[in-house]
One Martini backbone bead per residue (centre of mass of N, CA, C, O) as a GRO file, in nm:
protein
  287
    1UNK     BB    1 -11.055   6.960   6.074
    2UNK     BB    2 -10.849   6.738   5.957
    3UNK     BB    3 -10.576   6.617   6.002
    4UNK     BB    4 -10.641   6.398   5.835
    5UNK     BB    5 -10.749   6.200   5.534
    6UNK     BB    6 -10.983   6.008   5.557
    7UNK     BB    7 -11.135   6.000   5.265
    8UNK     BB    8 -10.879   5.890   5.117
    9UNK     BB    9 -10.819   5.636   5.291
   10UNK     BB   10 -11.167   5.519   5.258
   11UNK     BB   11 -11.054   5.425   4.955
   12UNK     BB   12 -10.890   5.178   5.087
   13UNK     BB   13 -11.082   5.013   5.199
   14UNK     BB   14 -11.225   4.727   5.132
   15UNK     BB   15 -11.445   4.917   4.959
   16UNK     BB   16 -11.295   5.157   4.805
   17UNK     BB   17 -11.141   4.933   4.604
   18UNK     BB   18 -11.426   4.933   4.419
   19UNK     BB   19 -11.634   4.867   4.228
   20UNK     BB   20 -11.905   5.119   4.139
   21UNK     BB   21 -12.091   4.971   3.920
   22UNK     BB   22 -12.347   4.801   3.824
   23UNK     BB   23 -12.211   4.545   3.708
   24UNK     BB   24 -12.077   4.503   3.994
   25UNK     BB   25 -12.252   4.426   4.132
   26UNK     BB   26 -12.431   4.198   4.004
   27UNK     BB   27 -12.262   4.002   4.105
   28UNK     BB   28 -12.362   3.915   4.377
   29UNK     BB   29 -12.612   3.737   4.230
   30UNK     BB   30 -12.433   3.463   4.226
   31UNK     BB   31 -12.400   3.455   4.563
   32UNK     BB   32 -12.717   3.425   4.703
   33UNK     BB   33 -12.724   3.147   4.833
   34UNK     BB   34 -12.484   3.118   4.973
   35UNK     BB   35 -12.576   3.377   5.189
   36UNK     BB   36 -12.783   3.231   5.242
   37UNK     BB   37 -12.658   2.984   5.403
   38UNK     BB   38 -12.485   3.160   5.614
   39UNK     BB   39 -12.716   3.291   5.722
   40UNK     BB   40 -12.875   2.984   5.847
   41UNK     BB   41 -12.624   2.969   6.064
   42UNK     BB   42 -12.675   3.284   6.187
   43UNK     BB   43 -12.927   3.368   6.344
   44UNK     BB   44 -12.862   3.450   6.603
   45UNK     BB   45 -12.603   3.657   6.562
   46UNK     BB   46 -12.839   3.837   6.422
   47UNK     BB   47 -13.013   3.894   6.657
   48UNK     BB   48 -12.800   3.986   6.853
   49UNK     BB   49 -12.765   4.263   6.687
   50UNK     BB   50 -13.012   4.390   6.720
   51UNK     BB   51 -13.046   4.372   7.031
   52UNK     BB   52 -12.791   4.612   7.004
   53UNK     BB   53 -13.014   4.817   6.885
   54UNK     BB   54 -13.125   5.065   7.065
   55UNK     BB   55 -13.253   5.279   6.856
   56UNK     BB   56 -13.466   5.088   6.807
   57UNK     BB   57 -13.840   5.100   6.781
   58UNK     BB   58 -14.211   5.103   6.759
   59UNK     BB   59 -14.145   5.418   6.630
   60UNK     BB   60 -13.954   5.326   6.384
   61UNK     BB   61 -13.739   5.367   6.095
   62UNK     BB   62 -13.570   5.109   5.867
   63UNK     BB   63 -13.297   5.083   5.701
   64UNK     BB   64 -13.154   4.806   5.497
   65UNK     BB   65 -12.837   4.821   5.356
   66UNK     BB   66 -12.757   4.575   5.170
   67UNK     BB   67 -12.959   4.321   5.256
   68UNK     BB   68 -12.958   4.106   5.105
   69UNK     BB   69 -13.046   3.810   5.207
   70UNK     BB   70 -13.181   3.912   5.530
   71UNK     BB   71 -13.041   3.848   5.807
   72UNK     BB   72 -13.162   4.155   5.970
   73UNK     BB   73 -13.454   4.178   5.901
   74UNK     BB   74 -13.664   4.040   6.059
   75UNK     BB   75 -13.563   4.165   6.294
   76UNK     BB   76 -13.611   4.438   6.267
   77UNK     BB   77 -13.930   4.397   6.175
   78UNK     BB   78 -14.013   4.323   6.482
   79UNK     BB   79 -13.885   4.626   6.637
   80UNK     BB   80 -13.991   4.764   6.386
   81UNK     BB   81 -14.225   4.966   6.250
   82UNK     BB   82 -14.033   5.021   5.954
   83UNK     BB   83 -13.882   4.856   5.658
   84UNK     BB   84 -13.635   4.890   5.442
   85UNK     BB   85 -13.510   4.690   5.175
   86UNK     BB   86 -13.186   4.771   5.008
   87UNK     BB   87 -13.078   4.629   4.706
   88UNK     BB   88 -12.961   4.574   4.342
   89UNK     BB   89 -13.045   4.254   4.396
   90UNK     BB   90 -13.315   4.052   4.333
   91UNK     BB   91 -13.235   3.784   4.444
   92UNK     BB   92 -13.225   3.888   4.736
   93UNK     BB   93 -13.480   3.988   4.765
   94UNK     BB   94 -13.637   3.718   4.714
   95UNK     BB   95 -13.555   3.650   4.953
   96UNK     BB   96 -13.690   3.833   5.154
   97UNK     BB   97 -13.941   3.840   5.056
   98UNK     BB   98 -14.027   3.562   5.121
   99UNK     BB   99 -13.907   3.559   5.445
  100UNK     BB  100 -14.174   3.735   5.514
  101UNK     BB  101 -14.392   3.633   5.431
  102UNK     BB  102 -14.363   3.363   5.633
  103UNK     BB  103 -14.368   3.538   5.892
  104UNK     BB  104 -14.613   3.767   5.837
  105UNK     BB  105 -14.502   4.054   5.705
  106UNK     BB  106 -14.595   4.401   5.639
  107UNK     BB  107 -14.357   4.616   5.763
  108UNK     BB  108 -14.234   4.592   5.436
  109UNK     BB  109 -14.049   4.727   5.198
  110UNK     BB  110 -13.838   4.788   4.862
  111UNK     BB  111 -13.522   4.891   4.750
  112UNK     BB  112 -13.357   4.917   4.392
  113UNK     BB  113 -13.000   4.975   4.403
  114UNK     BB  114 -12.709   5.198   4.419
  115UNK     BB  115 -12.573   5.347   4.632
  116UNK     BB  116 -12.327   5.500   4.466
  117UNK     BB  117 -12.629   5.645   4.292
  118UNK     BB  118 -12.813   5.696   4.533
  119UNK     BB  119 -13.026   5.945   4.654
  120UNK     BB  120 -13.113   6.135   4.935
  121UNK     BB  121 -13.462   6.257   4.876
  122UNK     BB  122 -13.468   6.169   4.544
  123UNK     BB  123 -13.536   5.860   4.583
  124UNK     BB  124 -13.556   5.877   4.908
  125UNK     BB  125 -13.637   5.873   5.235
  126UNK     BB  126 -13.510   5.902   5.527
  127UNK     BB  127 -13.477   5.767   5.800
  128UNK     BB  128 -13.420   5.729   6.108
  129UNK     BB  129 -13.295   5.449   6.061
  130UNK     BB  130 -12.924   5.285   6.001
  131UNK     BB  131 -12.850   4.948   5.836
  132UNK     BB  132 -12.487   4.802   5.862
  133UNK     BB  133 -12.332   4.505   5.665
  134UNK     BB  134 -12.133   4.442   5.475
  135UNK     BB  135 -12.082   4.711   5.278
  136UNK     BB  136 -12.044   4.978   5.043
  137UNK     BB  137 -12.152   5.172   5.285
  138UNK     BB  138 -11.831   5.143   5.420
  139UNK     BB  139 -11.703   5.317   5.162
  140UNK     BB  140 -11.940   5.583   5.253
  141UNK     BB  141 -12.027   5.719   5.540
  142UNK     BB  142 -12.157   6.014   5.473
  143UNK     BB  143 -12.340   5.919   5.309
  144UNK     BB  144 -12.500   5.723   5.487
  145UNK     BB  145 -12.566   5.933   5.699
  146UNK     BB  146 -12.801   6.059   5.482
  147UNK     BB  147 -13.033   5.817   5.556
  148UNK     BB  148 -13.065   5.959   5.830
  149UNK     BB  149 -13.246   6.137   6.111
  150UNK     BB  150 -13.101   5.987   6.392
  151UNK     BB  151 -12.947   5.706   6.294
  152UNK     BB  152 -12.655   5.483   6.281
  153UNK     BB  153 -12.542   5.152   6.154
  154UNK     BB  154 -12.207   4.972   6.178
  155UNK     BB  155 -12.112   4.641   6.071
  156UNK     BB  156 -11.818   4.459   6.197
  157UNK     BB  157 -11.596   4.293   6.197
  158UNK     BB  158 -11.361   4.181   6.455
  159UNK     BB  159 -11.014   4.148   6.376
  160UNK     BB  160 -10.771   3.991   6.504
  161UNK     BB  161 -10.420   4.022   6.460
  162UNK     BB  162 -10.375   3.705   6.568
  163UNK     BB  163 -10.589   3.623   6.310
  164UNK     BB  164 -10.534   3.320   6.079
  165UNK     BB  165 -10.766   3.303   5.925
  166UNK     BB  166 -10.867   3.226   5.642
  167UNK     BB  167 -10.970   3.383   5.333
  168UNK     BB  168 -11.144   3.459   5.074
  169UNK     BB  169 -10.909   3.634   4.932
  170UNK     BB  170 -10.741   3.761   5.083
  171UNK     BB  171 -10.477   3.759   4.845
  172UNK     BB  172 -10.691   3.825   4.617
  173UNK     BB  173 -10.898   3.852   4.324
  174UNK     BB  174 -11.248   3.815   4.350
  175UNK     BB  175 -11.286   4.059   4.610
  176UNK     BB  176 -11.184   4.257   4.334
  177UNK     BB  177 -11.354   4.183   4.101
  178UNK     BB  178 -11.494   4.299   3.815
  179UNK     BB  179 -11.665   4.373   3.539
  180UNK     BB  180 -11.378   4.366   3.359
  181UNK     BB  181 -11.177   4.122   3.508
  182UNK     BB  182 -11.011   4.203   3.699
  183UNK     BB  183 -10.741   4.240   3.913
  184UNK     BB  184 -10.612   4.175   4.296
  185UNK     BB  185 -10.292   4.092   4.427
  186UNK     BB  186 -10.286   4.192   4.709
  187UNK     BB  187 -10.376   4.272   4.963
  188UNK     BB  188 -10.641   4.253   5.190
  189UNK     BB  189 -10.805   4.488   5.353
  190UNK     BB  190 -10.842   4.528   5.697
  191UNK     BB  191 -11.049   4.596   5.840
  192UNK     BB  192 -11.012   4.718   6.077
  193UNK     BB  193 -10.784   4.918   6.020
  194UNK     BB  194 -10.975   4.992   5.709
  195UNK     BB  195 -11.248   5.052   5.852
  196UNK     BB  196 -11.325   5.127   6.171
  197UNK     BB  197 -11.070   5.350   6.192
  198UNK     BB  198 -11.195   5.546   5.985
  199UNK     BB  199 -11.496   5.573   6.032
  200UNK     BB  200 -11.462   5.672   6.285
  201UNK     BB  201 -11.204   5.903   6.239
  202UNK     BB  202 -11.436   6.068   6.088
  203UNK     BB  203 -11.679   6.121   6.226
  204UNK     BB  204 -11.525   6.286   6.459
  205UNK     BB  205 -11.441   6.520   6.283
  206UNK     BB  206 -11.683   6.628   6.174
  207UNK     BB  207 -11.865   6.561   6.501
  208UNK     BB  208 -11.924   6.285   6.561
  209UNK     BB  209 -12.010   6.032   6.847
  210UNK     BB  210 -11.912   5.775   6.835
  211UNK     BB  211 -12.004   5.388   6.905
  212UNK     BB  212 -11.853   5.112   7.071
  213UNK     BB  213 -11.977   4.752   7.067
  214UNK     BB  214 -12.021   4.414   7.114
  215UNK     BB  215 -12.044   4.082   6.941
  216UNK     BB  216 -12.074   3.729   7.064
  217UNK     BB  217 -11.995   3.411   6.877
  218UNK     BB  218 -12.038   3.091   6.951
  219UNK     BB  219 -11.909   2.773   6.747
  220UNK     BB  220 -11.963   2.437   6.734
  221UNK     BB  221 -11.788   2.195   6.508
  222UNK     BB  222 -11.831   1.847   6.318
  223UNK     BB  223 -11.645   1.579   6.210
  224UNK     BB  224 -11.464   1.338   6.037
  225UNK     BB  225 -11.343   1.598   5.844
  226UNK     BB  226 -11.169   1.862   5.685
  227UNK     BB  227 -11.393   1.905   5.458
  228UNK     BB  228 -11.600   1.894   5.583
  229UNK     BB  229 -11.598   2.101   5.829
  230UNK     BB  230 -11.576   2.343   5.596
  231UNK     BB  231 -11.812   2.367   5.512
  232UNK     BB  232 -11.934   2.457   5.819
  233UNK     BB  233 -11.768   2.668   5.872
  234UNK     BB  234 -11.752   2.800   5.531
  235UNK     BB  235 -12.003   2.799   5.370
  236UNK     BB  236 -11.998   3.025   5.148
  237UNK     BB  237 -11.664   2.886   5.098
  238UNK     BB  238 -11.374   2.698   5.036
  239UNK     BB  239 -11.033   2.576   5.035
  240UNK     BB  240 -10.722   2.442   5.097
  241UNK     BB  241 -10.655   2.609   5.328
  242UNK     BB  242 -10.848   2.591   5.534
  243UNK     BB  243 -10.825   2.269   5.544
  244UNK     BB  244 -10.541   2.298   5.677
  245UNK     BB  245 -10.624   2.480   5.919
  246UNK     BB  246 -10.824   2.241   6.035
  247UNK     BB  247 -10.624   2.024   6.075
  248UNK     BB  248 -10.482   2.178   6.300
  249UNK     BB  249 -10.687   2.348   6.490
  250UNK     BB  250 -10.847   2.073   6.553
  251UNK     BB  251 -11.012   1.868   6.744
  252UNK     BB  252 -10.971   1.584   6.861
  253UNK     BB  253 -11.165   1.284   6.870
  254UNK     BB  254 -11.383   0.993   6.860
  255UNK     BB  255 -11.523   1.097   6.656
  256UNK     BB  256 -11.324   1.333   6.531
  257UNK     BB  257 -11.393   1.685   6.468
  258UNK     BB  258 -11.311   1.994   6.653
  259UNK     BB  259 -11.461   2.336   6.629
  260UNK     BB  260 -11.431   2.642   6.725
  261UNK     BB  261 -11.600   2.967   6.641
  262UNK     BB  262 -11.523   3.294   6.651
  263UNK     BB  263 -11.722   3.588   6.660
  264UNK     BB  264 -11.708   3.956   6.599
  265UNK     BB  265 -11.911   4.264   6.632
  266UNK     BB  266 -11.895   4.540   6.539
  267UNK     BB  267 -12.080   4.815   6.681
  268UNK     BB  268 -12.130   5.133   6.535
  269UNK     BB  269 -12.261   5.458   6.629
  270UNK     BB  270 -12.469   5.746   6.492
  271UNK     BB  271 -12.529   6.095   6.451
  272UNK     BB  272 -12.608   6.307   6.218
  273UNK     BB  273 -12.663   6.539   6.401
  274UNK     BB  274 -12.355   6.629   6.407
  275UNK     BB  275 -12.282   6.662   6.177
  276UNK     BB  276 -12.047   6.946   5.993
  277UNK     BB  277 -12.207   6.994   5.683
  278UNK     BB  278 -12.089   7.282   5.609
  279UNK     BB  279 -11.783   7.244   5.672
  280UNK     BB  280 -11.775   6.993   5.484
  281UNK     BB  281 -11.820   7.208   5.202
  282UNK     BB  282 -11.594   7.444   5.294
  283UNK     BB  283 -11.376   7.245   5.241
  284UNK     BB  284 -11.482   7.033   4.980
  285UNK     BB  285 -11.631   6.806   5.083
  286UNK     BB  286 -11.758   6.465   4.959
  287UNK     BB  287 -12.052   6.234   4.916
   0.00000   0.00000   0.00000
């Protein structure tokens, strides 16, 4: 078992080497509208990932770990049993009470803290099904995997090599800035890389049997000029950089530019009863 130190390498990757006390949780909550815009641009490509995790049924229970403003949130709650919705932030989940309540859901309860101290058993009980996607919960697998009682899924984009799109914070700044004001001028650590192959080959040798297929989301956005463009292409926030790079990849039209935006979501789904977890204590391995 751990032929490679891969606890190791996962403190490297994208989430792992972010501060983890509540300070820093806390600044999500900054962009919380933001994120809330970038959902409602999203909403089929999130129903697409739902619809793509079979272990949920209406005899599910499943946690929706660090569920931000709720992007997965709704789609779960009509697929499973019963939902809880868990992040720091107050303003995120504000957002989730909203939208469910909207939706008319009632199989809904919610949950806050920081992942990173809070433990199943002790503040909450374990989920059948725990499902997340872009959170701190991918920065320790083996926790997160501590959260349900039958299956686990992680979503995460799957950025090909090729792929030359800039994004916010890439090449160090905000995107690793802590509550202490701190900055990491280093490249971004590539989610792929450090991401999806750290902790599939990590829940493999522990013992369990990760699977992996994809969710593709194709979007064409049309606009008169590349700043506009930029605004739809990247609601989150866009830069200088993003700019120059819709007016060079952009198809010039009649009307003005298009872009067709590809977006793929690596979905890999894992047993937790399958982890080998005496012999990861036996190691001396923590979680």
């Amino acid at each position: 078992m751990f032929w490679l130190d891969w606890r190791e390498l996962e403190k490297h990757n994208d989430w792992g080497v972010r501060d983890k006390d509540d300070a820093t949780a806390a600044m999500w909550n900054d962009g919380a509208d933001m994120w809330e815009a970038r959902s409602r641009q999203e909403l089929k490509f999130a129903q697409d990932q739902v619809n793509a995790l079979d272990h949920i049924t209406k005899d599910t229970t499943v946690l929706d770990v660090c569920c931000g403003t709720g992007p997965l949130t709704i789609s779960l709650c009509q697929k499973a049993k019963h939902v809880t919705a868990f992040d720091f932030n107050e303003k995120m989940l504000d957002y989730v009470r909203q939208k469910t309540k909207d939706a008319g859901l009632e199989n809904v309860d919610f949950l806050q803290g920081n992942f990173n101290t809070i433990t199943a058993g002790v503040d909450f009980s374990p989920a059948d099904v725990v499902v997340t996607r872009h959170s701190p919960a991918q920065g320790n697998i083996l926790k997160f995997s501590t959260f349900a009682s039958k299956y686990c899924y992680s979503l995460a984009l799957a950025v090909p090599a090729k792929d030359s799109i800039p994004l916010p914070g890439r090449k160090g700044g905000r995107w690793l800035k802590s509550s202490n004001e701190n900055e990491n001028t280093q490249v971004r650590p590539d989610g792929r890389k450090y991401g999806l192959n750290i902790t599939f080959n990590l829940l493999y040798e522990a013992g369990a049997n990760p699977e992996i297929h994809y969710v593709t989301d194709r979007k064409t956005f049309t606009a008169q000029s590349p700043d506009e463009l930029a605004k739809l292409v990247f609601p989150a926030g866009h830069n200088l950089e993003m700019i120059e790079y819709l007016s060079i990849h952009a198809a010039k039209t009649e009307s003005g530019l298009c872009y067709e935006r590809i977006q793929t979501m690596a979905v890999m789904g894992w047993d937790p009863r399958e982890i080998q977890w005496d012999e990861l204590k036996k190691l001396g391995i923590e979680w």
